[in-house]
Amino acid sequence: MPLLRKILIANRGEIAVRIMRTCRAMGIETVAVYSDFDANALHVRLADQAVPIGGAAARDSYLNIDALLAAARRCGADAIHPGYGFLAENAGFAAACENADIVFIGPSSKVIQAMGSKAGARRIAQDAGVPVVPALPENDSPASGFPWLIKASAGGGGRGMRIVRSAHEFQESLSAARGEAERAFGDGTLLIEQYIEGARHVEVQIFGDHHGNVMHLFERDCSIQRRHQKIIEESPSPAVTPEIRNRMTEAALALGRAIGYTNAGTVEFLLVPTGEFYFIEVNTRIQVEHPVTEMITGFDLIRLQIEIAQGKLLPSSRPQQNGHAIEVRLYAEDPDHDFLPSTGTLHVWHPPIGIEGLRVDSGVEAGTEIGVYYDPLLAKVIAHAPDRNTAIAKLVYALKNFAAQGVINNRQFLIDVLEHDEFRAGRAHTGFCLPPQTYKSNDAALATVMRTYIERTEHGQRKVLPSIPLRYRNNPYRSPAMKLEINGREYDASPDDQTIEIVQTSPGQAVALIDGIRRHFQIHQHGDEYYVRSSFAQRKVVRMPRYPRRTGAGQHETANSPMPGQILRILVAAGQHVKPGDQLVVLEAMKMEQTIKTTIDGVVKAILVKLGDIVAPGQMLVEIESTENANEHPSSSAASN
């Protein structure tokens, strides 16, 4: 196979930047592709060349095979690296690259095809002697044996997946999973497996070359998930003994040899408390969590992918496990509201620096716009240490010093999980659910600090005579109190708290003595919003208008969007009668669907959106007139998700 000189990266964001880093070290030119939305993205600027490939939506850009191949031909790329997601596991894309004489950096289209169907992969695993989870034929409706797991045969990432715990909800879950699978993967085929309570999600990283060799690079534990998607991964798994590791890695290698595996792949298992494990699927690509394996083995997995694509043999030296590595995924999402995605501008972005053994992989920067079209991943933060406890401590410290403001994110949630006793003890499994957290609020003190900061800043901007003291008024009436909103709560920011002494303020900074402890605050202003960060707090502080704005009377009389997203389906029409639980609208954002349902008996008065519309959180979608109160209150209505 020829030496690769130029690689087109058919992806975006963090993984595109990650691949570029290795290509640069190998002396290989890179070509970025970008949608209309990503024209000014970081991965576009870091590449040696960049080619536009279409509109903002993924189907018009990063999923457009013809556009990607045309871009590769236009710039003279020798190869295409698909990253993960999008077309990374698309056998048709791999075959199109092969037919166009462009090297596809991944398994062959034949292998992707064989493993692309979870049902087909299951049969191959059984033939190779690998244990599989008990399952039902797709057309069967179980009457017992609950819970069952319905999942898309053709995809991953939690799309098309439902846990069913009773017979009466089975058909609705089956239809919902099939529809989601068809839209996400173009294939509505489903697999129905026994859902195993208390299991851990453990996967084995494998590599195969073009000379018949297959090796493993140990396991990763990916049990901490939300919406069936991983958010924390680590290696070694705290639940895997040397004996289990030997059995599990041998099973993964047996499957790899059975299908003639080449390049990077991951064999995923469920590990039950008894020590038995069951095959789930094979991901025929590099994984989001690959840095964990890189940290404990010292191997650059992207380099290994490229070298295999060039025809090189696998390394002759057997990899060794060195220490412990943990990765967390920092997402633009709201943990307090069912992890709904968050959009907006990333006004503040300061990853932690100077921490030995810490790695941050990201494709964003200050000023990046987080939209509804793609995955909400902001960054991966990975800590490596000699032992697990030290790795956890290092990662917690790093997250506490990671400033990511402008969009709601899961930073504090990740800290809470890492500090939870169940996680620290290594007992957390796929059913782990973090209980509601009770925090000591520092917001009142923060409001006092911010009032003084704002007043001093404005005092200086107005060029007031230095002899006039702060808050001086030349009339007998008291100045209207400054009101600040923090975490949805309004504060009358009084300067009279005797436990707080403002030591110093300057543009973008404040120093305060709070309860006898000196604390430094970094402040970024954006209009009436102040993004404040310190070891004391990391908050958005909003300066409220002096006089309240008028609110439309009908604001609470409609079904409102709970998240930013795109209107995927409208399920009702004007004049239609609805009852509690009836579905109104389906939204899609960042690989997730949300169905809006009514909570009342009524009649649909108006549909306020149309298919394809991009909507903001709180935006009115459907107006419903209550049947019960129609005579007394003609416009009374209510709805929720």
XYZ file of C-alpha atoms in Angstrom:
641
model
C 0.000 0.000 0.000
C 1.282 3.523 -0.789
C 2.583 6.019 1.752
C -0.205 8.419 2.651
C 0.630 12.084 2.074
C -2.739 13.824 2.408
C -5.758 12.735 4.481
C -9.246 14.192 4.287
C -11.031 14.061 7.638
C -14.738 13.374 7.066
C -15.765 14.731 10.462
C -15.771 17.826 12.632
C -15.053 19.166 16.106
C -12.921 17.393 18.661
C -12.143 14.221 16.694
C -11.132 16.181 13.586
C -8.697 18.255 15.665
C -7.413 15.077 17.339
C -6.688 13.360 14.000
C -4.919 16.480 12.714
C -2.566 16.404 15.694
C -1.282 12.946 14.810
C -1.151 13.682 11.068
C 0.967 16.746 11.758
C 3.374 14.648 13.851
C 3.632 12.148 10.978
C 4.222 14.827 8.331
C 0.879 14.178 6.623
C -1.209 17.041 5.220
C -4.817 17.321 6.392
C -7.984 18.476 4.674
C -10.994 19.576 6.691
C -14.557 19.551 5.415
C -17.192 21.865 6.794
C -20.888 22.635 6.689
C -22.315 26.125 6.404
C -22.694 26.196 10.191
C -19.024 25.236 10.722
C -17.447 27.744 8.313
C -15.512 29.428 11.151
C -14.973 26.337 13.313
C -11.660 25.503 14.960
C -11.069 22.300 12.956
C -11.429 24.288 9.722
C -8.724 26.766 10.722
C -6.301 24.122 11.994
C -6.324 22.023 8.801
C -3.849 22.574 5.966
C -6.776 22.838 3.538
C -10.548 23.010 3.946
C -13.438 22.283 1.586
C -17.121 23.297 2.012
C -19.554 20.394 1.638
C -23.063 21.779 2.062
C -25.752 23.059 4.390
C -25.914 23.140 8.167
C -27.810 19.889 8.740
C -25.702 16.710 8.903
C -27.684 15.020 6.110
C -26.738 17.875 3.775
C -23.055 17.918 4.713
C -21.194 15.372 6.856
C -23.519 12.549 5.752
C -23.306 13.452 2.052
C -21.100 10.735 0.530
C -20.969 12.314 -2.939
C -19.881 15.670 -1.496
C -17.148 14.049 0.614
C -15.732 12.048 -2.296
C -15.835 15.122 -4.546
C -13.929 17.075 -1.879
C -11.301 14.316 -1.649
C -10.832 14.292 -5.424
C -10.701 18.088 -5.601
C -7.854 18.365 -3.115
C -6.018 15.195 -4.165
C -6.389 13.318 -0.861
C -4.900 9.801 -0.724
C -7.191 8.694 2.101
C -10.247 9.540 4.175
C -10.412 9.202 7.955
C -14.057 9.076 9.090
C -13.454 9.682 12.825
C -16.454 8.489 14.828
C -20.146 9.100 14.274
C -21.570 10.310 10.957
C -20.331 7.859 8.269
C -17.642 6.118 10.330
C -19.561 2.809 10.390
C -21.273 3.147 7.031
C -20.376 0.200 4.800
C -21.623 2.081 1.735
C -19.210 4.944 2.413
C -16.278 2.563 2.899
C -17.190 0.770 -0.341
C -17.477 4.084 -2.205
C -13.964 5.021 -1.043
C -12.636 1.630 -2.157
C -14.290 2.013 -5.577
C -12.856 5.520 -5.947
C -9.347 4.204 -5.132
C -9.229 6.302 -1.957
C -7.917 4.576 1.174
C -10.583 4.307 3.866
C -8.865 4.444 7.272
C -10.920 1.822 9.036
C -12.134 -1.742 8.530
C -13.095 -2.972 5.073
C -16.634 -2.394 3.836
C -17.176 -6.151 4.101
C -16.350 -6.188 7.817
C -18.428 -3.059 8.498
C -21.338 -4.666 6.688
C -21.011 -7.851 8.730
C -20.842 -5.995 12.051
C -23.207 -3.157 11.092
C -26.231 -5.259 11.943
C -26.368 -6.092 15.633
C -28.474 -9.134 14.760
C -25.908 -10.343 12.214
C -22.999 -9.632 14.563
C -24.781 -11.663 17.220
C -24.912 -14.711 14.960
C -21.222 -14.356 14.071
C -20.313 -14.061 17.763
C -22.275 -17.205 18.581
C -20.502 -19.091 15.784
C -17.151 -17.917 17.236
C -18.101 -19.285 20.671
C -18.665 -15.861 22.250
C -21.578 -15.740 24.764
C -24.476 -13.442 23.773
C -27.385 -11.856 25.668
C -30.658 -13.838 25.469
C -32.916 -12.309 22.791
C -36.328 -12.588 21.136
C -37.293 -12.581 17.472
C -38.178 -9.034 16.405
C -41.856 -9.776 15.785
C -42.421 -11.382 19.195
C -44.244 -9.495 21.944
C -43.016 -10.741 25.329
C -45.610 -11.457 27.984
C -43.029 -12.092 30.716
C -39.322 -11.914 31.454
C -39.273 -8.135 31.851
C -37.356 -5.912 31.579
C -36.443 -6.146 27.874
C -34.198 -3.850 25.868
C -35.283 -2.778 22.380
C -32.430 -1.391 20.294
C -31.682 -0.481 16.694
C -29.832 -3.225 14.867
C -28.052 -0.771 12.578
C -26.695 1.916 14.893
C -25.436 3.029 18.262
C -25.098 6.070 20.506
C -28.357 5.285 22.305
C -30.496 6.034 19.238
C -33.445 3.715 18.733
C -33.116 2.240 22.225
C -35.847 1.692 24.822
C -36.055 -0.244 28.108
C -39.471 -1.909 28.477
C -40.597 -2.965 31.964
C -44.205 -4.015 31.304
C -46.299 -5.545 28.530
C -48.661 -2.573 28.125
C -45.815 -0.226 27.088
C -44.116 -2.676 24.722
C -45.857 -1.784 21.423
C -45.512 1.971 21.923
C -41.795 1.566 22.752
C -41.317 -0.737 19.757
C -42.878 1.780 17.362
C -40.905 4.682 18.829
C -37.610 2.786 18.630
C -38.267 1.681 15.044
C -39.127 5.202 13.908
C -36.050 6.670 15.577
C -33.819 3.974 14.060
C -35.206 4.622 10.577
C -34.540 8.356 10.844
C -31.104 7.983 12.414
C -29.703 5.056 10.413
C -32.068 4.505 7.488
C -32.841 1.043 8.859
C -35.710 0.284 11.245
C -34.597 -3.272 12.053
C -34.684 -3.880 15.807
C -33.158 -6.329 18.272
C -34.975 -7.318 21.481
C -32.636 -8.480 24.229
C -33.011 -9.296 27.907
C -32.151 -6.195 29.916
C -29.705 -7.273 32.601
C -29.970 -5.247 35.807
C -26.798 -4.293 37.645
C -24.495 -5.090 34.713
C -21.399 -3.145 33.759
C -20.544 -2.019 30.234
C -17.001 -3.201 29.475
C -15.367 -3.063 26.044
C -12.129 -4.398 24.577
C -10.056 -2.357 22.121
C -8.785 -4.495 19.225
C -6.628 -3.826 16.163
C -6.054 -5.955 13.097
C -3.547 -5.512 10.269
C -3.693 -6.664 6.638
C -1.406 -9.618 7.365
C -3.823 -11.631 9.500
C -2.680 -10.365 12.911
C -5.111 -9.214 15.595
C -4.208 -7.803 19.019
C -6.041 -6.253 21.959
C -5.176 -3.184 24.037
C -7.071 -4.212 27.178
C -10.493 -3.114 28.376
C -12.349 0.079 29.163
C -15.219 0.387 31.627
C -18.001 2.606 30.249
C -20.720 1.939 32.811
C -21.543 5.555 33.751
C -24.098 6.617 31.157
C -27.097 8.843 30.607
C -29.697 8.232 27.892
C -27.749 5.028 27.105
C -24.745 7.151 26.107
C -21.406 7.026 27.880
C -20.164 10.015 29.857
C -17.325 8.528 31.974
C -14.867 5.835 30.865
C -11.860 4.318 32.580
C -9.188 1.681 32.286
C -8.502 -0.722 33.883
C -12.062 -1.572 34.893
C -12.366 -1.721 38.699
C -14.626 -4.784 38.249
C -12.373 -6.825 35.955
C -10.069 -9.361 37.585
C -7.054 -10.814 35.736
C -9.061 -13.987 35.130
C -12.042 -12.106 33.658
C -9.664 -9.957 31.608
C -8.054 -13.024 30.050
C -11.419 -14.565 29.141
C -12.879 -11.330 27.816
C -9.888 -10.331 25.678
C -9.636 -13.846 24.242
C -13.315 -13.702 23.290
C -12.736 -10.342 21.582
C -9.739 -11.695 19.671
C -11.658 -14.823 18.630
C -14.371 -12.641 17.127
C -11.805 -10.412 15.413
C -10.081 -13.398 13.831
C -13.419 -14.929 12.765
C -14.308 -11.896 10.647
C -10.785 -11.026 9.441
C -10.792 -7.717 11.299
C -8.561 -4.870 10.120
C -7.810 -1.489 11.692
C -9.416 -0.228 14.934
C -12.499 -1.730 16.532
C -14.149 -2.244 19.869
C -15.876 -5.396 21.072
C -18.480 -4.476 23.675
C -19.695 -6.713 26.509
C -22.082 -6.683 29.443
C -20.340 -7.871 32.609
C -22.739 -9.243 35.227
C -21.974 -9.398 38.977
C -21.299 -13.151 38.809
C -18.290 -12.542 36.546
C -20.007 -13.819 33.405
C -20.094 -11.562 30.359
C -22.164 -11.315 27.194
C -21.371 -9.901 23.750
C -23.300 -6.744 22.761
C -21.814 -5.444 19.509
C -18.684 -4.407 17.624
C -18.026 -0.726 16.925
C -16.061 -0.707 13.673
C -14.249 2.586 14.249
C -12.125 4.542 16.656
C -14.054 5.292 19.869
C -14.746 8.591 21.603
C -12.987 7.148 24.657
C -9.810 6.029 22.851
C -7.602 8.486 24.865
C -8.101 6.288 27.946
C -6.353 3.410 26.174
C -3.666 5.745 24.842
C -2.879 6.983 28.354
C -2.407 3.531 29.881
C -0.553 1.902 26.948
C 1.434 4.771 25.448
C 0.143 3.890 21.946
C -1.159 6.619 19.611
C -4.246 4.848 18.249
C -4.746 7.279 15.358
C -1.146 6.708 14.249
C -1.736 2.966 14.523
C -4.821 3.322 12.306
C -2.881 5.230 9.666
C 0.061 2.827 9.724
C -2.254 -0.167 9.281
C -3.950 1.611 6.366
C -0.476 1.950 4.816
C 0.030 -1.828 5.076
C 2.308 -1.952 8.105
C 2.367 -4.818 10.575
C 1.003 -4.472 14.083
C 3.658 -3.662 16.713
C 5.660 -6.724 17.690
C 5.859 -5.673 21.354
C 2.880 -6.591 23.490
C 1.202 -3.537 25.085
C 1.324 -3.161 28.854
C -1.118 -1.516 31.250
C 0.482 1.423 33.012
C -1.437 3.085 35.820
C -5.060 4.188 35.650
C -6.829 6.602 33.281
C -10.323 8.136 33.501
C -12.125 10.233 30.887
C -15.190 12.451 31.316
C -17.224 13.999 28.525
C -18.106 17.644 29.022
C -21.436 18.201 27.244
C -23.583 21.250 26.499
C -26.625 19.879 28.317
C -28.709 20.508 31.434
C -28.478 17.679 34.017
C -31.216 19.321 36.108
C -33.691 18.965 33.231
C -33.217 15.397 32.014
C -29.959 16.264 30.227
C -31.715 18.293 27.551
C -29.207 19.851 25.129
C -28.137 23.462 25.518
C -27.272 25.943 22.787
C -25.736 29.385 22.653
C -22.352 31.060 22.467
C -19.414 29.768 24.490
C -18.352 33.111 25.971
C -15.718 31.762 28.386
C -13.428 28.813 27.640
C -10.404 28.201 29.846
C -9.408 24.521 30.163
C -7.096 23.727 33.099
C -3.390 23.845 32.336
C -0.210 22.812 34.090
C -1.576 19.564 35.563
C 0.747 16.637 34.955
C -0.986 13.644 33.402
C -4.031 15.646 32.317
C -5.238 15.813 28.711
C -8.046 17.914 27.214
C -9.332 17.043 23.727
C -11.666 19.681 22.321
C -12.851 21.263 19.100
C -14.281 24.482 20.551
C -12.935 27.798 21.809
C -14.229 31.060 23.258
C -16.763 32.465 20.820
C -17.812 29.083 19.387
C -21.535 28.864 18.619
C -23.138 25.663 19.930
C -26.079 24.838 17.648
C -28.767 22.186 17.378
C -27.330 20.251 14.443
C -24.573 18.126 15.965
C -23.508 16.227 19.064
C -23.264 18.546 22.125
C -19.765 17.339 23.136
C -17.585 20.274 24.191
C -14.494 18.437 25.402
C -13.059 15.230 26.790
C -10.977 15.579 29.941
C -8.675 12.650 30.696
C -6.548 12.121 33.811
C -3.765 9.536 34.126
C -2.130 8.558 37.420
C -0.378 5.572 39.033
C -3.628 4.491 40.726
C -7.386 5.025 40.446
C -7.857 7.232 43.517
C -5.163 9.639 42.363
C -6.642 9.752 38.864
C -10.074 10.598 40.325
C -8.621 13.344 42.537
C -6.702 14.843 39.621
C -9.777 14.810 37.381
C -12.005 16.418 40.021
C -9.427 19.166 40.584
C -9.196 19.761 36.833
C -12.974 20.034 36.409
C -13.258 22.459 39.317
C -10.754 24.663 37.514
C -12.308 24.288 34.047
C -14.120 27.479 32.987
C -16.789 26.736 30.376
C -19.510 29.383 30.400
C -22.149 30.657 28.022
C -24.016 27.377 27.596
C -25.413 25.145 30.329
C -23.140 22.132 30.744
C -22.642 19.028 32.893
C -19.362 20.058 34.574
C -20.741 20.009 38.119
C -22.658 16.785 37.461
C -19.412 15.057 36.424
C -17.718 16.282 39.603
C -20.614 14.948 41.684
C -20.377 11.508 40.048
C -16.611 11.303 40.507
C -16.977 12.231 44.182
C -19.848 9.814 44.832
C -19.092 6.935 47.201
C -20.428 4.282 44.778
C -18.167 5.477 41.978
C -15.121 5.866 44.226
C -15.654 2.330 45.501
C -15.821 1.028 41.922
C -19.355 -0.316 42.351
C -21.259 1.875 39.862
C -22.980 0.010 36.992
C -25.112 0.979 33.975
C -28.115 1.578 36.243
C -26.220 4.071 38.420
C -28.320 7.172 39.069
C -26.917 10.138 40.920
C -29.354 11.206 43.657
C -30.400 14.878 43.861
C -27.567 16.953 45.265
C -27.925 19.479 48.064
C -25.492 22.345 47.797
C -24.578 25.113 50.160
C -25.495 28.172 48.116
C -22.831 30.855 47.782
C -25.015 32.909 45.462
C -26.060 35.567 47.991
C -22.425 36.372 48.746
C -21.651 36.340 45.023
C -24.470 38.834 44.433
C -22.903 41.203 46.971
C -19.504 40.930 45.280
C -21.018 41.499 41.850
C -23.036 44.557 42.949
C -19.877 46.282 44.126
C -17.965 45.196 41.002
C -20.669 46.542 38.675
C -21.017 49.817 40.564
C -17.267 50.444 40.628
C -16.932 49.578 36.962
C -19.733 51.964 35.978
C -18.425 54.621 38.377
C -15.103 54.547 36.533
C -16.705 54.533 33.081
C -18.761 57.651 33.859
C -15.617 59.609 34.776
C -17.183 60.738 38.069
C -15.052 63.161 40.088
C -12.797 61.106 42.402
C -13.987 63.162 45.393
C -17.561 61.806 45.018
C -17.971 58.545 46.959
C -19.515 55.396 45.577
C -23.353 55.316 45.829
C -23.552 59.076 46.615
C -27.015 60.554 45.764
C -27.969 64.228 45.696
C -31.673 63.608 46.365
C -33.433 62.373 49.519
C -34.951 59.254 47.909
C -33.294 55.891 48.181
C -31.706 54.516 45.019
C -33.623 51.578 43.489
C -31.920 48.360 44.506
C -29.825 46.583 41.920
C -31.370 43.190 41.258
C -29.271 40.271 40.073
C -30.445 36.837 38.929
C -28.294 33.803 39.720
C -29.417 30.231 39.055
C -32.970 31.416 38.378
C -33.228 33.240 41.719
C -33.414 37.004 42.100
C -31.189 38.798 44.648
C -31.505 42.311 45.988
C -27.744 42.753 46.047
C -27.269 44.616 49.320
C -23.752 45.874 50.162
C -24.335 45.554 53.906
C -23.059 41.983 54.477
C -20.415 42.433 57.173
C -18.782 39.072 56.405
C -17.728 40.267 52.945
C -15.009 42.803 52.261
C -14.303 43.839 48.670
C -10.523 44.152 48.578
C -10.014 45.158 44.973
C -11.801 45.453 41.620
C -10.462 46.057 38.144
C -11.933 45.374 34.684
C -12.592 41.626 34.508
C -11.466 40.886 38.076
C -12.500 41.201 41.708
C -10.889 40.164 44.974
C -13.032 39.692 48.083
C -12.501 38.564 51.660
C -15.406 36.185 52.426
C -15.658 34.622 55.875
C -12.002 35.446 56.367
C -10.877 33.732 53.131
C -9.448 35.762 50.263
C -11.039 34.766 46.926
C -10.292 35.861 43.360
C -13.041 36.242 40.757
C -12.578 36.345 36.981
C -15.463 38.160 35.271
C -16.488 38.223 31.614
C -19.275 40.623 30.644
C -21.651 40.087 27.740
C -24.341 42.777 27.778
C -26.309 42.386 31.006
C -24.792 38.946 31.616
C -21.673 38.442 33.734
C -19.851 35.101 33.614
C -18.092 34.732 36.951
C -15.625 32.015 37.893
C -13.463 31.197 40.890
C -12.884 28.339 43.302
C -15.799 29.875 45.222
C -18.365 29.662 42.403
C -18.818 29.432 38.633
C -22.022 31.217 37.702
C -23.849 33.345 35.169
C -25.053 36.546 36.866
C -27.756 38.503 35.054
C -28.421 42.133 35.856
C -32.197 42.512 35.899
C -33.908 45.574 34.414
C -34.805 48.261 36.945
C -38.454 48.041 35.915
C -40.032 44.664 35.033
C -40.736 43.993 31.382
C -44.302 43.381 30.361
C -45.229 39.743 29.758
C -47.759 38.575 27.201
C -50.879 37.116 28.762
C -50.793 34.019 26.564
C -47.268 32.951 27.411
C -48.338 30.051 29.646
C -51.263 29.018 27.473
C -49.265 27.052 24.941
C -47.119 23.963 24.626
C -43.612 25.391 24.812
C -40.346 23.890 23.664
C -38.314 22.512 26.612
C -35.082 22.674 24.608
C -33.519 24.173 21.490
C -34.160 21.948 18.505
C -35.668 21.362 15.100
C -39.311 20.459 14.478
C -39.164 16.846 13.338
C -42.863 15.944 13.296
C -46.180 17.686 13.984
C -48.686 15.112 15.226
C -51.862 17.201 15.567
C -53.896 19.621 13.464
C -55.878 22.750 14.246
C -59.350 21.846 15.498
C -58.294 18.400 16.715
C -59.515 17.197 20.117
C -56.698 16.076 22.455
C -56.556 14.502 25.906
C -53.799 14.247 28.550
C -50.818 12.276 27.236
C -51.570 12.864 23.544
C -48.467 13.650 21.499
C -48.305 17.087 19.895
C -44.851 17.724 18.433
C -41.529 15.880 18.183
C -38.310 17.905 18.443
C -34.826 16.761 17.504
C -31.569 18.268 18.715
C -28.041 16.947 19.053
C -28.860 13.266 18.385
C -31.858 13.325 20.748
C -35.612 13.391 20.253
C -38.158 14.898 22.632
C -41.924 14.411 22.362
C -44.165 17.216 23.632
C -47.468 15.963 25.096
C -50.592 17.729 26.307
C -51.711 17.603 29.938
C -55.348 18.660 29.443
C -58.532 17.848 27.578
C -58.985 20.430 24.890
C -59.001 21.506 21.266
C -55.937 22.547 19.275
C -56.475 26.229 18.470
C -53.289 26.840 16.480
C -50.047 25.225 15.323
C -47.406 27.909 15.779
C -44.503 26.165 14.014
C -43.890 24.201 10.822
C -41.730 21.210 9.905
C -38.021 21.973 9.889
C -38.297 25.116 12.040
C -35.457 25.745 14.493
C -36.971 26.658 17.862
C -35.543 28.089 21.064
C -36.207 26.925 24.635
C -39.570 28.255 25.788
C -40.790 29.027 22.282
C -44.539 28.530 21.739
C -45.360 25.470 19.638
C -49.043 24.587 19.949
C -51.958 26.493 21.487
C -54.700 24.411 23.131
C -58.072 25.576 24.426
C -59.297 23.716 27.485
C -62.596 21.943 26.891
C -63.570 22.212 30.565
C -62.998 25.934 30.862
C -63.725 27.035 27.306
C -66.861 28.970 28.283
C -65.345 30.738 31.267
C -61.832 31.236 29.874
C -61.882 31.018 26.064
C -58.092 30.990 25.735
C -57.168 28.873 28.763
C -54.758 26.047 27.898
C -51.759 24.082 29.142
C -49.218 21.558 27.923
C -45.919 20.026 28.881
C -43.397 17.463 27.743
